[in-house]
mmCIF file of C-alpha atoms in Angstrom:
data_model
loop_
_atom_site.group_PDB
_atom_site.id
_atom_site.type_symbol
_atom_site.label_atom_id
_atom_site.label_comp_id
_atom_site.label_asym_id
_atom_site.label_seq_id
_atom_site.Cartn_x
_atom_site.Cartn_y
_atom_site.Cartn_z
ATOM 1 C CA UNK A 17 -25.956 77.285 103.860
ATOM 2 C CA UNK A 18 -23.256 75.477 102.853
ATOM 3 C CA UNK A 19 -24.174 71.297 101.532
ATOM 4 C CA UNK A 20 -21.350 68.328 100.912
ATOM 5 C CA UNK A 21 -22.018 66.406 97.909
ATOM 6 C CA UNK A 22 -20.053 63.373 97.438
ATOM 7 C CA UNK A 23 -20.088 60.772 95.210
ATOM 8 C CA UNK A 24 -18.088 57.849 95.054
ATOM 9 C CA UNK A 25 -17.600 54.810 91.850
ATOM 10 C CA UNK A 26 -14.882 52.054 91.073
ATOM 11 C CA UNK A 27 -13.613 51.782 87.955
ATOM 12 C CA UNK A 28 -11.168 48.546 86.680
ATOM 13 C CA UNK A 29 -8.880 50.681 85.020
ATOM 14 C CA UNK A 30 -5.591 51.523 86.531
ATOM 15 C CA UNK A 31 -5.772 55.143 88.351
ATOM 16 C CA UNK A 32 -3.360 56.788 86.171
ATOM 17 C CA UNK A 33 -5.939 56.061 83.385
ATOM 18 C CA UNK A 34 -8.985 57.420 85.015
ATOM 19 C CA UNK A 35 -7.221 60.553 86.448
ATOM 20 C CA UNK A 36 -5.946 61.141 83.129
ATOM 21 C CA UNK A 37 -9.375 60.420 81.874
ATOM 22 C CA UNK A 38 -11.372 62.948 84.346
ATOM 23 C CA UNK A 39 -8.778 65.803 84.529
ATOM 24 C CA UNK A 40 -9.026 65.810 80.320
ATOM 25 C CA UNK A 41 -11.684 69.346 81.368
ATOM 26 C CA UNK A 42 -12.949 69.260 77.929
ATOM 27 C CA UNK A 43 -13.518 65.372 77.966
ATOM 28 C CA UNK A 44 -15.853 66.208 81.144
ATOM 29 C CA UNK A 45 -18.678 67.090 78.623
ATOM 30 C CA UNK A 46 -19.013 62.961 77.895
ATOM 31 C CA UNK A 47 -19.841 62.513 81.215
ATOM 32 C CA UNK A 48 -20.962 65.519 83.126
ATOM 33 C CA UNK A 49 -24.474 65.652 82.287
ATOM 34 C CA UNK A 50 -25.634 68.781 79.936
ATOM 35 C CA UNK A 51 -22.255 70.309 80.550
ATOM 36 C CA UNK A 52 -19.222 71.637 78.355
ATOM 37 C CA UNK A 53 -15.878 72.472 80.145
ATOM 38 C CA UNK A 54 -13.256 74.198 78.684
ATOM 39 C CA UNK A 55 -9.915 76.805 79.687
ATOM 40 C CA UNK A 56 -10.650 80.573 80.546
ATOM 41 C CA UNK A 57 -7.419 81.131 78.993
ATOM 42 C CA UNK A 58 -5.481 78.714 76.852
ATOM 43 C CA UNK A 59 -2.400 80.553 78.557
ATOM 44 C CA UNK A 60 -3.287 78.902 81.963
ATOM 45 C CA UNK A 61 -2.334 76.101 83.029
ATOM 46 C CA UNK A 62 -4.643 73.141 82.811
ATOM 47 C CA UNK A 63 -3.072 70.761 85.297
ATOM 48 C CA UNK A 64 -1.768 73.265 88.169
ATOM 49 C CA UNK A 65 -2.098 75.139 90.658
ATOM 50 C CA UNK A 66 -3.442 78.608 89.166
ATOM 51 C CA UNK A 67 -5.061 76.934 86.273
ATOM 52 C CA UNK A 68 -9.063 78.299 84.776
ATOM 53 C CA UNK A 69 -11.922 76.451 83.584
ATOM 54 C CA UNK A 70 -15.454 77.130 82.743
ATOM 55 C CA UNK A 71 -18.137 74.398 82.826
ATOM 56 C CA UNK A 72 -21.492 75.766 81.027
ATOM 57 C CA UNK A 73 -24.409 73.494 82.839
ATOM 58 C CA UNK A 74 -27.591 74.350 80.816
ATOM 59 C CA UNK A 75 -29.860 72.961 78.145
ATOM 60 C CA UNK A 76 -29.128 74.750 75.042
ATOM 61 C CA UNK A 77 -28.480 78.866 75.805
ATOM 62 C CA UNK A 78 -30.623 77.952 78.776
ATOM 63 C CA UNK A 79 -28.039 77.526 81.509
ATOM 64 C CA UNK A 80 -24.927 79.037 83.346
ATOM 65 C CA UNK A 81 -21.398 79.448 83.359
ATOM 66 C CA UNK A 82 -19.800 77.690 86.778
ATOM 67 C CA UNK A 83 -16.448 79.172 86.188
ATOM 68 C CA UNK A 84 -13.166 77.241 88.540
ATOM 69 C CA UNK A 85 -9.874 78.697 89.735
ATOM 70 C CA UNK A 86 -7.642 75.400 90.541
ATOM 71 C CA UNK A 87 -6.630 76.231 94.162
ATOM 72 C CA UNK A 88 -4.592 72.262 94.052
ATOM 73 C CA UNK A 89 -3.261 69.884 92.454
ATOM 74 C CA UNK A 90 -1.394 67.140 93.537
ATOM 75 C CA UNK A 91 -0.618 63.621 91.678
ATOM 76 C CA UNK A 92 0.050 60.358 93.925
ATOM 77 C CA UNK A 93 2.592 57.344 93.252
ATOM 78 C CA UNK A 94 0.363 55.374 92.366
ATOM 79 C CA UNK A 95 -1.228 57.634 89.377
ATOM 80 C CA UNK A 96 -4.167 59.162 90.686
ATOM 81 C CA UNK A 97 -4.079 62.546 92.257
ATOM 82 C CA UNK A 98 -6.376 65.327 93.834
ATOM 83 C CA UNK A 99 -7.529 68.177 92.194
ATOM 84 C CA UNK A 100 -8.911 70.884 94.530
ATOM 85 C CA UNK A 101 -11.348 74.282 92.655
ATOM 86 C CA UNK A 102 -12.876 76.838 93.983
ATOM 87 C CA UNK A 103 -15.909 77.780 92.131
ATOM 88 C CA UNK A 104 -16.515 81.756 91.672
ATOM 89 C CA UNK A 105 -19.221 82.029 89.401
ATOM 90 C CA UNK A 106 -22.783 83.870 89.711
ATOM 91 C CA UNK A 107 -24.463 80.735 90.548
ATOM 92 C CA UNK A 108 -22.165 78.039 91.261
ATOM 93 C CA UNK A 109 -19.998 78.746 94.763
ATOM 94 C CA UNK A 110 -17.980 77.004 97.093
ATOM 95 C CA UNK A 111 -14.610 74.196 96.509
ATOM 96 C CA UNK A 112 -14.712 70.986 94.895
ATOM 97 C CA UNK A 113 -12.224 68.300 95.117
ATOM 98 C CA UNK A 114 -11.979 65.289 92.572
ATOM 99 C CA UNK A 115 -10.031 62.295 94.492
ATOM 100 C CA UNK A 116 -8.401 59.537 91.856
ATOM 101 C CA UNK A 117 -7.429 56.620 94.079
ATOM 102 C CA UNK A 118 -5.607 53.228 93.142
ATOM 103 C CA UNK A 119 -7.322 50.612 94.476
ATOM 104 C CA UNK A 120 -4.881 47.752 92.914
ATOM 105 C CA UNK A 121 -3.367 47.665 89.858
ATOM 106 C CA UNK A 122 -5.674 47.909 87.428
ATOM 107 C CA UNK A 123 -8.486 48.975 89.389
ATOM 108 C CA UNK A 124 -9.394 52.416 91.157
ATOM 109 C CA UNK A 125 -11.868 54.808 92.623
ATOM 110 C CA UNK A 126 -13.177 58.109 91.520
ATOM 111 C CA UNK A 127 -14.229 60.666 94.816
ATOM 112 C CA UNK A 128 -16.139 63.819 93.431
ATOM 113 C CA UNK A 129 -16.826 66.264 96.777
ATOM 114 C CA UNK A 130 -18.325 69.729 96.413
ATOM 115 C CA UNK A 131 -18.827 71.731 100.330
ATOM 116 C CA UNK A 132 -21.553 73.997 97.553
ATOM 117 C CA UNK A 133 -22.696 77.178 98.873
ATOM 118 C CA UNK A 134 -26.618 77.133 98.112
ATOM 119 C CA UNK A 135 -27.857 81.067 96.922
ATOM 120 C CA UNK A 136 -30.872 82.134 98.100
ATOM 121 C CA UNK A 137 -31.031 81.956 102.114
ATOM 122 C CA UNK A 138 -33.630 79.922 103.552
ATOM 123 C CA UNK A 139 -35.471 79.454 99.980
ATOM 124 C CA UNK A 140 -32.069 77.983 98.795
ATOM 125 C CA UNK A 141 -31.797 75.756 101.687
ATOM 126 C CA UNK A 142 -35.711 74.694 101.338
ATOM 127 C CA UNK A 143 -34.900 74.138 97.447
ATOM 128 C CA UNK A 144 -31.702 72.043 97.838
ATOM 129 C CA UNK A 145 -34.396 69.597 100.515
ATOM 130 C CA UNK A 146 -36.569 69.136 97.374
ATOM 131 C CA UNK A 147 -33.827 68.788 94.482
ATOM 132 C CA UNK A 148 -30.846 66.849 96.561
ATOM 133 C CA UNK A 149 -32.162 63.226 95.636
ATOM 134 C CA UNK A 150 -32.356 64.703 92.161
ATOM 135 C CA UNK A 151 -29.815 66.111 91.755
ATOM 136 C CA UNK A 152 -26.956 62.960 93.754
ATOM 137 C CA UNK A 153 -29.004 60.285 91.159
ATOM 138 C CA UNK A 154 -28.042 62.639 87.893
ATOM 139 C CA UNK A 155 -24.523 62.826 89.273
ATOM 140 C CA UNK A 156 -24.385 58.787 89.859
ATOM 141 C CA UNK A 157 -25.637 58.685 86.151
ATOM 142 C CA UNK A 158 -22.524 60.793 84.969
ATOM 143 C CA UNK A 159 -19.691 58.815 86.937
ATOM 144 C CA UNK A 160 -21.621 55.493 85.643
ATOM 145 C CA UNK A 161 -21.093 56.748 82.284
ATOM 146 C CA UNK A 162 -17.523 58.216 83.046
ATOM 147 C CA UNK A 163 -16.495 54.876 83.963
ATOM 148 C CA UNK A 164 -18.143 53.372 81.300
ATOM 149 C CA UNK A 165 -16.176 55.651 78.988
ATOM 150 C CA UNK A 166 -12.786 55.279 80.339
ATOM 151 C CA UNK A 167 -13.239 51.139 81.011
ATOM 152 C CA UNK A 168 -13.953 50.942 76.809
ATOM 153 C CA UNK A 169 -11.174 52.932 75.970
ATOM 154 C CA UNK A 170 -8.968 50.787 78.319
ATOM 155 C CA UNK A 171 -6.124 49.254 76.564
#
C-alpha cells in the first residue's frame, strides 16, 4: 500500500533563500526531528540528478538509514526549485519531493511530499491509520522550526 504525505509551510523570505536552506543537506538536522543527513559519497553531485544522500532517523543508536537518490532537480527562475528523490532504504521506500515556490518578492512556500510504500502489508496499513496523525504533526513541527530558522537567518 502507498500513502501520500503532503505538508506545506509559508516563509517570509525570498524563494532563493528558502531553496538554499532546505537543500543544504547537513542543515536538515536543524529542523527534521531526530534526523542527520549526509552525502553518501562526497564525489556525488549534491544538487543534481544522480546525487545520493542518506538520513539517519532515530534516537541515539536506535534508528535506521533512509537512503535516497536524486531523480529530479530543477531550479526555477523565481529562485525556488524542485528536488525529487527515490527512497531506496530497507525501511523507507517510495518517492519524495521538495518544492519551493515564490509567493512574492520576500515570501515563499515550501511543499514536502512523500509517496511512501508502507511495509508489512495489511499490518503496515493498519499501523499507518494509528500513526499518520502523529507523523504529520511531527513533520509540521519540523517545518515550523525550519521556517523560524530560515526567517531568523535572513538578511
